Amino acid sequence: MFRKILIANRGEIAVRIIATARRLGVATVAVHSDADADALHVALADEAVPIGGPQPADSYLRGDRLIEAALASGAEAIHPGYGFLSENPGFVEAVEAAGLTFIGPSAAAIRAMGLKDAAKALMARAGVPVVPGYHGEDQEPEHLALMAGDVGYPVLIKAVAGGGGKGMRRVERAGDFTTALASARAEARTAFGNEDVLIEKWIDCPRHIEVQVFGDGSDAVHLYERDCSLQRRHQKVIEEAPAPGMTPEMRAAMGEAAVRAARAIGYRGAGTVEFIVDGSEGLRPDRFWFMEMNTRLQVEHPVTEAVTGIDLVEWQLRVAAGEPLPLAQDEIPLMGHAFEARLYAEDVPAGFLPATGRLDHLRFADGVRADTGVRTGDRISPWYDPMIAKIVAHGPSRASALNRLARALEETEVAGTVTNLAFLGRLARHPGFAAGEVDTGLIARDLASLTEPVAVAPEITAAAILTAELGDMAPPLQGFSLWGPLRRHARLRRDGEEIAAMLIVEAPGRASVELGGVTLAARLCPEGWEVAGRHPGRVLRTDAQVHVFARQGTVSFEIPDPFDRGGDEAGQGGLTLSPMPGLVREVAVRVGEHVAKGDRLAVIEAMKMEHVLAASRDGRVAEVLVEAGAQVEAGAALVRLEDEDG
């Protein structure tokens, strides 16, 4: 076993690797960009080495600096985590040339699976079923459009070097192909430096089922499957193991195909073979096809660990150190069921836009696993993926595990940035999902109900007012008055709208709130304010905000400055503002140009994804306030429209 390893990554995966290394007595070296100097993984590692600026290209993607840090610190091996350089064969070769061990597969194995078109051809030769489509070298748009017609619409355009939904577009009809191809290529070029694509047949009732494999370079086993069908725009949201509806025959067929794929390339370490499955008639052994192989540890690996009891990072370290596979295929257990929900800082009502901000408060539920790389007081940076945590629940059955996940999401507390927590909670309670009726289109079909704003109960608002005005402790003279109960006006603001109420303080720990024509009686309990006979949720005040951690998710209110008379918030004058910090990838309009509502104005690249900003109304472009290549902050003005007669 190694004495010391360097972790060439950041965030929750670095923290996860540190935990196993510490249990095994292996010292760890963390690396960090300037933006991550105070990050959790830096604090937990035995040593930490700065490697450059906040841009990944200046730090976490600098293989030379990572190798220098490993050599200088005396590390014997480098664990790449996932993302960044984890699937870069050139980095593997450089690590080994420096006399270090790469904790992962060989460069040859990564190359074999690195391009989706070549990987599919290799798998077909190995006897692994592949989805119908075009995987050729001719990348002329006209030829690709012709091939898409031959495959038959709808089709899926996929970047050959892609992953995580980037460089991927579904096309319903031939007339939309050219635009979708250009968009997919632009995103692929930005994310992977390779704009080549392949074309696949779109499957009507698709399920995304992947098999965890592990090899030692000569032999391989599988650790059963994960169902990752619950996706939004090709990005996984909730994963589970095992797959609902899986039969012994289907599991054996998929497991055998995955192991055959791993053996075909002499695979070493943890990997995942992803399949697309036609679930229209249940799970059948003749209805699954190879999509791609991820030659690294997966984000969703904790659900496999939960149902097998196996620490996959420990296996990675042991195999990389020269040990054989720890268990044979028939020795690998399968116990119960597990779910993983990905908690992100993102603005769901705004179209799931990535968000930034300081985490004023972060607390996870008891009894579940929470893999995170942040803590209270940390900032969600615009430079990296906005994941806050992976919440993992395990139970003896699928129903019990899902109940535990739903309860854990209800009890998770996040304040200081918007998140997808309420959205995840609704998914966990979705009746179709609970029944095991999962496919990759579930979220899209029910998106309106899953993201519909929930009315905030008066009790929640009253609890926020009481905490803002009176706190959560009752001073002895609270409510003291010569002639009667103390009455005073109270104000809060939520989503830009002011909330006015009358607060009546009757005695220490007793008050009423007049809100919207209703009077709500309240009393202070050890758990906080009880309003109208019930406890609406834990309440936390941080600076000028009050957060109520209700079952529907975190409800946040602003405490207005009494000296702030407000401003003309409607005076944006037709401005299109950047919804997040990012890079202006494209400006699509010129001054004087006439645009219609929904027309493309600009493209912002942030957190590894492109976001198209469209005109909110008809008008004429009065000003273009940025140019392509500019780095902008959230709220920066990009384009100003004026009325046609302006």
XYZ file of C-alpha atoms in Angstrom:
646
model
C 0.000 0.000 0.000
C 1.134 3.559 -0.675
C 2.482 5.750 2.114
C 1.399 9.041 0.528
C -0.772 10.016 -2.427
C -1.566 13.314 -4.124
C -5.188 14.020 -5.024
C -5.346 15.892 -8.330
C -8.839 17.236 -7.746
C -10.983 19.395 -5.494
C -14.333 19.534 -3.711
C -16.358 16.580 -2.536
C -14.423 13.918 -4.447
C -11.135 15.070 -2.886
C -12.762 14.968 0.560
C -14.134 11.499 -0.239
C -10.701 10.153 -1.227
C -9.095 11.687 1.866
C -11.573 9.816 4.098
C -10.591 6.395 2.733
C -6.882 7.206 2.647
C -6.986 8.289 6.289
C -8.768 5.056 7.265
C -6.032 3.064 5.518
C -3.235 5.099 7.079
C -2.242 6.710 3.770
C -1.081 10.346 3.951
C -2.694 12.774 1.502
C -1.507 15.824 -0.392
C -4.171 18.256 -1.570
C -3.736 20.737 -4.404
C -5.670 23.946 -4.737
C -6.199 26.935 -6.957
C -6.150 30.459 -5.571
C -9.953 30.302 -5.310
C -9.767 27.129 -3.188
C -7.073 28.172 -0.693
C -9.535 27.849 2.214
C -11.516 24.900 0.846
C -12.547 21.911 2.939
C -10.352 19.407 1.070
C -7.343 21.632 1.766
C -8.134 21.724 5.479
C -8.570 17.941 5.724
C -5.454 16.814 3.834
C -2.117 16.242 5.557
C -0.427 18.686 3.185
C -1.627 21.222 0.617
C 0.120 22.721 -2.411
C -1.048 25.799 -4.383
C -1.011 25.211 -8.135
C -2.315 28.383 -9.809
C -5.183 30.708 -10.577
C -8.915 30.037 -10.298
C -9.392 29.116 -13.950
C -9.111 25.309 -14.251
C -6.748 25.803 -17.183
C -4.385 27.644 -14.821
C -4.524 25.080 -12.005
C -6.392 21.762 -11.954
C -5.735 21.158 -15.655
C -2.002 21.862 -15.348
C -0.621 18.354 -15.329
C 2.964 19.607 -15.056
C 2.233 21.443 -11.807
C 0.390 18.470 -10.364
C 3.338 16.188 -11.061
C 5.784 18.748 -9.638
C 3.676 18.953 -6.469
C 3.612 15.158 -6.144
C 7.373 14.842 -6.540
C 8.144 17.740 -4.194
C 5.854 16.349 -1.473
C 7.162 12.794 -1.706
C 3.880 11.307 -2.926
C 4.151 7.937 -4.616
C 0.922 8.041 -6.589
C -1.688 10.433 -7.971
C -5.432 9.891 -7.636
C -7.268 11.928 -10.296
C -10.791 11.806 -8.816
C -13.255 12.520 -11.641
C -13.372 15.352 -14.128
C -10.349 17.535 -14.912
C -7.478 15.203 -15.961
C -8.994 11.915 -14.806
C -9.515 10.669 -18.380
C -6.545 12.348 -20.050
C -4.162 9.683 -21.416
C -1.363 12.202 -21.884
C -1.485 12.996 -18.181
C -1.326 9.297 -17.319
C 1.796 8.906 -19.444
C 3.407 11.976 -17.878
C 2.667 10.663 -14.366
C 4.236 7.298 -15.138
C 7.205 8.910 -16.902
C 7.885 10.822 -13.679
C 8.145 7.532 -11.780
C 4.745 7.918 -10.107
C 1.745 5.578 -10.103
C -1.516 6.703 -11.677
C -4.440 5.412 -9.613
C -6.629 4.459 -12.537
C -6.567 2.746 -15.917
C -3.747 2.748 -18.450
C -3.384 5.466 -21.068
C -4.198 2.877 -23.738
C -7.486 1.943 -22.052
C -8.494 5.586 -21.702
C -7.686 6.234 -25.369
C -9.676 3.183 -26.433
C -12.790 4.543 -24.730
C -12.082 8.268 -25.017
C -13.878 8.901 -28.302
C -17.424 7.608 -28.467
C -17.273 6.642 -32.148
C -14.084 4.574 -31.819
C -15.332 3.039 -28.553
C -18.551 1.885 -30.191
C -16.631 0.248 -33.022
C -14.371 -1.503 -30.508
C -17.331 -2.712 -28.468
C -19.091 -4.035 -31.552
C -15.997 -6.106 -32.343
C -15.977 -7.376 -28.724
C -19.561 -8.569 -29.041
C -21.141 -5.765 -26.964
C -24.428 -4.487 -28.461
C -24.269 -0.859 -29.692
C -27.076 1.591 -30.467
C -27.866 2.219 -34.171
C -26.317 5.393 -35.550
C -23.476 7.045 -37.487
C -20.002 7.001 -35.936
C -17.917 7.827 -39.003
C -15.045 10.223 -39.649
C -16.796 12.412 -42.243
C -17.843 15.433 -40.190
C -19.127 17.657 -42.994
C -22.499 19.115 -41.913
C -24.173 18.017 -45.134
C -22.987 14.433 -44.669
C -24.038 14.388 -41.012
C -27.487 15.672 -41.977
C -27.741 12.923 -44.607
C -26.726 10.280 -42.050
C -29.277 11.612 -39.569
C -31.946 11.144 -42.219
C -30.786 7.579 -42.804
C -30.884 6.807 -39.062
C -34.380 8.322 -38.870
C -35.710 11.187 -36.748
C -35.727 11.889 -33.892
C -31.949 11.587 -33.497
C -29.413 12.534 -30.854
C -26.285 14.517 -31.708
C -23.463 13.686 -29.278
C -19.933 15.017 -28.964
C -17.519 12.124 -29.514
C -15.343 13.387 -26.652
C -18.312 14.365 -24.501
C -19.929 13.622 -21.206
C -22.268 15.220 -18.657
C -24.761 16.283 -21.336
C -22.332 18.727 -22.959
C -22.265 18.813 -26.739
C -25.538 16.891 -26.891
C -28.745 17.880 -28.695
C -31.952 16.030 -29.508
C -33.306 16.842 -32.986
C -36.938 16.161 -33.824
C -36.953 17.007 -37.551
C -34.572 17.613 -40.430
C -35.230 21.357 -40.503
C -33.718 21.777 -37.029
C -30.583 19.717 -37.640
C -28.196 22.429 -38.852
C -28.870 24.765 -35.923
C -28.655 21.947 -33.366
C -25.409 20.678 -34.891
C -23.776 24.126 -34.713
C -24.841 24.529 -31.082
C -23.619 21.058 -30.072
C -20.290 21.609 -31.783
C -19.730 24.982 -30.141
C -20.394 23.540 -26.694
C -18.193 20.490 -27.406
C -15.364 22.695 -28.657
C -15.474 24.736 -25.451
C -15.756 21.765 -23.093
C -13.470 19.225 -24.759
C -11.452 20.988 -27.464
C -13.001 18.587 -30.005
C -16.107 19.456 -32.021
C -16.599 16.082 -33.741
C -19.968 14.432 -33.167
C -21.791 11.190 -33.765
C -25.441 10.576 -34.563
C -27.593 8.070 -32.679
C -31.149 6.909 -32.994
C -33.356 8.446 -30.308
C -35.052 5.718 -28.250
C -38.656 6.523 -27.347
C -38.743 5.137 -23.797
C -35.078 5.296 -22.841
C -33.594 4.260 -19.539
C -30.001 4.979 -18.618
C -28.598 1.963 -16.789
C -24.884 1.676 -16.127
C -22.772 -1.147 -14.743
C -19.916 -0.598 -12.289
C -16.885 -2.598 -13.350
C -13.532 -3.096 -11.712
C -10.428 -4.614 -13.242
C -6.856 -5.388 -12.254
C -5.431 -5.292 -15.772
C -5.944 -8.977 -16.459
C -9.371 -9.819 -15.064
C -12.524 -7.845 -14.292
C -15.737 -8.109 -12.269
C -18.903 -6.056 -12.083
C -20.533 -4.637 -8.966
C -24.068 -4.620 -10.370
C -25.956 -1.788 -11.967
C -27.134 1.741 -11.255
C -30.184 3.358 -12.800
C -29.461 6.955 -13.787
C -32.604 7.584 -15.819
C -33.819 10.514 -13.766
C -32.152 13.240 -15.805
C -32.685 16.826 -16.862
C -31.121 17.880 -20.142
C -28.973 14.720 -20.125
C -27.576 15.474 -16.671
C -28.203 13.022 -13.845
C -30.309 14.226 -10.920
C -31.118 11.175 -8.757
C -29.418 7.796 -9.192
C -30.264 4.468 -7.621
C -28.984 0.940 -7.247
C -30.120 -1.601 -8.183
C -32.295 -0.653 -11.184
C -36.037 -0.958 -10.565
C -37.590 -3.837 -12.470
C -34.226 -5.556 -13.031
C -34.540 -9.286 -13.649
C -31.809 -11.877 -12.972
C -31.572 -12.569 -16.725
C -31.170 -8.893 -17.613
C -28.621 -8.320 -14.849
C -26.577 -11.304 -15.988
C -26.634 -10.142 -19.620
C -25.678 -6.556 -18.817
C -23.027 -7.590 -16.310
C -21.476 -10.020 -18.775
C -21.427 -7.368 -21.520
C -19.818 -4.810 -19.191
C -17.124 -7.241 -18.056
C -16.494 -8.196 -21.681
C -15.978 -4.492 -22.458
C -13.503 -4.104 -19.581
C -11.559 -7.218 -20.508
C -11.355 -6.115 -24.147
C -9.125 -3.187 -23.164
C -7.231 -4.791 -20.255
C -8.965 -2.439 -17.843
C -7.459 -1.586 -14.450
C -9.315 0.220 -11.670
C -12.884 1.505 -11.338
C -14.919 2.172 -14.464
C -18.491 2.415 -15.609
C -20.048 0.946 -18.741
C -23.132 2.962 -19.668
C -26.033 1.432 -21.561
C -29.159 2.892 -23.091
C -32.121 0.602 -22.471
C -35.483 0.499 -24.222
C -37.894 0.275 -21.305
C -41.108 0.318 -23.345
C -41.766 -3.372 -22.640
C -39.926 -3.757 -19.349
C -36.276 -4.778 -19.035
C -35.411 -7.346 -21.684
C -31.953 -8.815 -22.380
C -32.237 -7.928 -26.094
C -33.101 -4.253 -25.501
C -29.896 -2.660 -24.201
C -27.046 -1.027 -26.116
C -23.600 0.299 -25.242
C -23.365 4.096 -25.029
C -19.935 4.809 -23.566
C -17.451 3.801 -20.918
C -16.293 6.234 -18.257
C -12.735 5.285 -17.403
C -12.774 6.702 -13.882
C -14.692 6.697 -10.627
C -18.236 8.011 -11.151
C -19.990 10.801 -9.275
C -22.710 8.311 -8.331
C -20.396 5.590 -7.005
C -21.754 5.919 -3.405
C -24.979 4.065 -4.280
C -22.926 1.078 -5.423
C -20.907 1.261 -2.213
C -24.136 1.342 -0.205
C -25.617 -1.828 -1.740
C -22.374 -3.824 -1.842
C -20.668 -2.624 1.336
C -17.489 -2.132 -0.708
C -15.274 0.966 -0.554
C -14.428 1.564 -4.218
C -11.683 4.066 -3.408
C -10.007 1.433 -1.226
C -10.177 -1.009 -4.137
C -8.630 1.644 -6.382
C -5.713 2.111 -4.021
C -5.165 -1.612 -3.504
C -5.233 -2.506 -7.202
C -3.029 0.470 -8.142
C -0.540 -0.719 -5.507
C -0.285 -4.059 -7.299
C -2.833 -6.208 -5.447
C -5.282 -8.486 -7.336
C -9.032 -7.944 -7.302
C -10.156 -8.177 -3.653
C -13.224 -10.329 -4.427
C -14.346 -12.748 -7.119
C -17.630 -12.144 -8.937
C -19.642 -14.597 -6.839
C -18.330 -13.052 -3.612
C -19.731 -9.560 -4.270
C -22.906 -9.009 -2.231
C -26.018 -7.062 -3.217
C -27.876 -5.721 -0.183
C -30.999 -3.566 -0.189
C -31.470 -0.396 -2.200
C -29.837 3.051 -2.317
C -30.504 6.487 -3.823
C -28.240 9.470 -4.411
C -29.597 12.993 -4.936
C -27.325 15.722 -6.290
C -27.778 18.949 -4.359
C -26.720 21.919 -6.486
C -26.568 25.672 -6.098
C -28.895 26.505 -8.943
C -31.895 28.718 -9.580
C -34.675 26.329 -10.541
C -37.364 28.965 -11.376
C -34.836 30.699 -13.647
C -34.336 27.534 -15.680
C -31.845 25.735 -13.405
C -29.192 28.394 -13.907
C -26.037 27.756 -11.854
C -25.836 30.003 -8.800
C -23.083 31.361 -6.617
C -22.999 32.819 -3.122
C -21.853 32.302 0.422
C -23.223 29.353 2.352
C -24.529 31.082 5.457
C -25.718 27.758 6.823
C -25.386 24.096 5.828
C -26.634 21.100 7.773
C -27.503 17.586 6.624
C -29.995 15.126 8.056
C -28.915 12.422 10.460
C -28.863 8.809 9.329
C -27.829 9.358 5.710
C -24.519 9.778 3.918
C -23.698 13.283 2.685
C -20.604 13.648 0.507
C -19.674 17.319 0.362
C -16.706 19.556 -0.269
C -18.122 22.652 1.403
C -19.249 23.775 4.846
C -20.967 26.743 6.452
C -19.161 29.947 5.518
C -17.734 28.649 2.223
C -18.535 30.295 -1.102
C -19.940 28.579 -4.176
C -17.474 29.745 -6.793
C -18.316 30.628 -10.402
C -15.170 28.786 -11.502
C -16.309 25.231 -10.805
C -19.269 22.888 -10.768
C -21.921 24.233 -8.333
C -22.493 20.930 -6.528
C -23.030 21.341 -2.789
C -23.411 17.694 -1.822
C -24.529 14.200 -2.749
C -27.151 12.913 -0.332
C -27.257 9.115 -0.178
C -29.958 7.039 1.525
C -29.930 3.232 1.914
C -32.655 0.866 3.048
C -33.656 -2.790 2.940
C -36.119 -2.114 0.093
C -36.597 0.472 -2.630
C -39.612 1.973 -0.867
C -37.817 2.341 2.461
C -34.707 3.820 0.844
C -36.804 6.339 -1.093
C -38.697 7.323 2.049
C -35.385 7.884 3.822
C -34.138 10.016 0.936
C -37.301 12.131 0.905
C -37.119 12.636 4.668
C -33.406 13.490 4.484
C -34.076 16.115 1.811
C -36.800 17.650 3.969
C -34.374 17.853 6.893
C -31.433 19.266 4.912
C -30.831 22.949 5.639
C -29.103 25.310 3.202
C -29.095 29.087 3.389
C -27.219 31.805 1.558
C -27.667 30.617 -2.026
C -30.574 29.265 -4.022
C -30.568 25.489 -4.502
C -32.502 22.678 -6.168
C -33.411 21.192 -2.775
C -37.183 21.663 -3.095
C -37.072 20.259 -6.635
C -35.259 17.157 -5.381
C -37.812 16.766 -2.613
C -40.672 16.783 -5.115
C -38.890 14.219 -7.259
C -38.422 11.942 -4.266
C -42.188 12.126 -3.628
C -43.166 11.779 -7.310
C -45.713 8.925 -7.548
C -44.379 7.636 -10.875
C -40.823 7.572 -9.593
C -41.969 5.859 -6.406
C -43.662 3.189 -8.541
C -40.423 2.574 -10.447
C -41.776 4.057 -13.690
C -38.489 5.756 -14.570
C -37.134 6.879 -17.914
C -35.017 9.800 -19.064
C -38.096 11.812 -20.064
C -39.870 11.757 -16.687
C -38.602 15.135 -15.498
C -39.244 16.847 -18.837
C -42.830 15.537 -18.942
C -43.625 16.719 -15.414
C -41.330 19.744 -15.247
C -44.163 22.221 -14.712
C -45.494 20.452 -11.620
C -42.002 19.690 -10.309
C -40.976 23.357 -10.489
C -44.294 25.066 -9.790
C -43.874 27.728 -7.098
C -45.391 26.721 -3.772
C -47.396 29.303 -1.860
C -45.664 30.199 1.377
C -47.939 29.454 4.315
C -48.725 32.459 6.551
C -47.243 30.551 9.504
C -43.853 30.480 7.770
C -43.901 34.218 7.121
C -45.072 34.907 10.673
C -42.247 32.792 12.111
C -39.765 34.762 10.029
C -41.214 38.078 11.245
C -41.150 36.963 14.873
C -37.520 35.843 14.638
C -36.462 38.995 12.782
C -38.168 41.303 15.269
C -37.927 39.402 18.559
C -35.265 36.747 18.074
C -35.610 33.216 19.398
C -35.194 34.027 23.109
C -37.631 35.943 25.305
C -36.038 38.751 27.373
C -37.755 39.282 30.746
C -39.263 42.626 29.715
C -40.369 41.546 26.257
C -43.946 42.738 25.810
C -43.785 45.145 28.763
C -46.151 48.095 28.280
C -47.952 50.478 30.633
C -51.333 50.438 28.934
C -51.568 47.263 26.850
C -49.790 44.952 24.438
C -47.007 46.507 22.401
C -47.968 46.951 18.710
C -45.505 47.767 15.972
C -45.205 47.509 12.225
C -42.912 44.862 10.770
C -41.572 44.438 7.255
C -39.829 41.693 5.313
C -39.047 41.245 1.640
C -39.238 38.056 -0.396
C -38.413 37.726 -4.086
C -38.386 41.507 -4.385
C -41.873 41.959 -2.906
C -42.415 43.679 0.426
C -44.455 41.972 3.145
C -46.101 44.218 5.732
C -47.469 42.965 9.054
C -48.459 44.143 12.490
C -46.627 42.544 15.406
C -48.386 42.465 18.796
C -46.104 41.532 21.703
C -48.239 40.377 24.613
C -45.792 38.891 27.132
C -42.370 37.233 27.256
C -42.553 34.466 24.662
C -46.099 35.333 23.553
C -47.101 37.399 20.524
C -49.482 37.679 17.588
C -48.896 38.603 13.971
C -51.552 40.344 11.862
C -50.785 39.316 8.291
C -53.051 39.634 5.268
C -56.136 40.213 7.367
C -55.480 37.165 9.571
C -54.233 37.189 13.158
C -51.864 34.368 14.051
C -51.141 33.637 17.704
C -47.604 32.543 18.536
C -45.622 31.311 21.486
C -41.920 30.698 21.936
C -40.952 27.043 22.473
C -37.530 25.402 22.869
C -37.606 24.592 19.130
C -38.468 28.180 18.179
C -41.695 30.044 17.475
C -44.880 27.975 17.285
C -47.455 29.759 15.129
C -51.171 28.933 15.097
C -50.491 25.762 17.047
C -47.788 24.329 14.794
C -44.064 24.564 14.306
C -43.486 25.730 10.694
C -39.792 24.826 10.694
C -36.496 25.825 12.208
C -35.724 29.525 11.726
C -32.277 31.045 11.381
C -31.335 34.709 11.163
C -28.075 35.606 9.382
C -27.196 39.286 9.071
C -29.979 40.856 7.021
C -31.802 37.638 6.171
C -34.137 35.174 7.866
C -34.355 31.581 6.643
C -37.158 29.167 7.500
C -36.242 25.523 6.912
C -39.707 24.231 6.058
C -40.712 20.883 4.579
C -41.114 22.543 1.182
C -37.486 23.692 1.297
C -35.672 26.766 2.537
C -37.803 29.932 2.457
C -35.627 33.036 2.698
C -36.636 36.586 3.548
C -34.693 39.837 3.493
C -34.847 42.244 6.400
C -35.155 45.691 4.795
C -32.890 48.480 5.938
C -35.218 50.957 7.688
C -33.250 53.828 6.151
C -33.522 52.394 2.626
C -36.416 54.108 0.863
C -36.018 51.819 -2.132
C -35.312 52.533 -5.723
C -36.895 52.209 -9.095
C -36.355 48.525 -9.631
C -38.449 48.634 -12.770
C -36.083 51.056 -14.396
C -34.021 48.460 -16.189
C -34.894 50.155 -19.462
C -35.098 46.970 -21.509
C -31.741 45.722 -20.319
C -30.759 42.074 -20.648
C -28.636 41.216 -17.629
C -26.216 38.361 -17.158
C -27.897 35.869 -14.790
C -24.537 34.649 -13.455
C -20.810 35.352 -13.582
C -19.366 33.993 -16.804
C -17.664 34.440 -20.155
C -19.515 36.101 -23.043
C -19.123 33.435 -25.689
C -21.200 35.171 -28.364
C -23.070 38.414 -29.034
C -25.696 37.635 -31.658
C -27.121 41.123 -32.389
C -25.939 44.548 -33.571
C -27.090 48.073 -32.714
C -30.129 49.031 -34.758
C -31.216 45.456 -35.369
C -34.872 44.583 -34.819
C -35.561 41.530 -32.648
C -38.639 39.594 -31.633
C -39.401 38.108 -28.248
C -37.377 34.908 -27.854
C -34.663 35.858 -30.355
C -31.094 34.946 -29.401
C -29.174 37.946 -28.019
C -26.033 36.480 -26.454
C -24.495 33.291 -25.112
C -22.883 33.111 -21.667
C -20.532 30.286 -20.726
C -20.517 29.503 -17.015
C -19.753 26.422 -14.950
C -18.846 24.393 -18.047
C -22.193 24.974 -19.814
C -23.486 27.451 -22.402
C -26.603 29.505 -21.601
C -28.524 31.314 -24.337
C -30.003 34.697 -23.369
C -33.101 35.583 -25.391
C -35.031 38.808 -25.902
C -37.788 39.216 -23.328
C -39.873 41.350 -25.732
C -39.975 42.758 -29.244
C -37.797 45.797 -29.815
C -34.799 47.408 -31.448
C -31.238 46.972 -30.188
C -30.288 50.355 -28.759
C -26.964 49.355 -27.180
C -24.633 46.360 -27.113
C -22.712 46.795 -23.872
C -20.285 43.840 -24.077
C -18.254 42.015 -26.658
C -17.458 38.348 -27.137
C -14.647 37.201 -24.863
C -15.529 39.525 -21.991
C -15.755 38.152 -18.445
C -18.860 39.552 -16.715
C -20.335 39.462 -13.216
C -23.875 38.433 -12.326
C -26.245 41.299 -13.122
C -23.956 42.896 -15.704
C -25.855 44.675 -18.489
C -25.303 43.020 -21.865
C -27.848 44.401 -24.337
C -30.396 47.235 -24.129
C -33.579 47.123 -26.162
C -35.891 50.028 -26.901
C -39.353 50.140 -28.404
C -39.568 49.993 -32.173
C -40.678 53.624 -32.288
C -37.952 54.628 -29.740
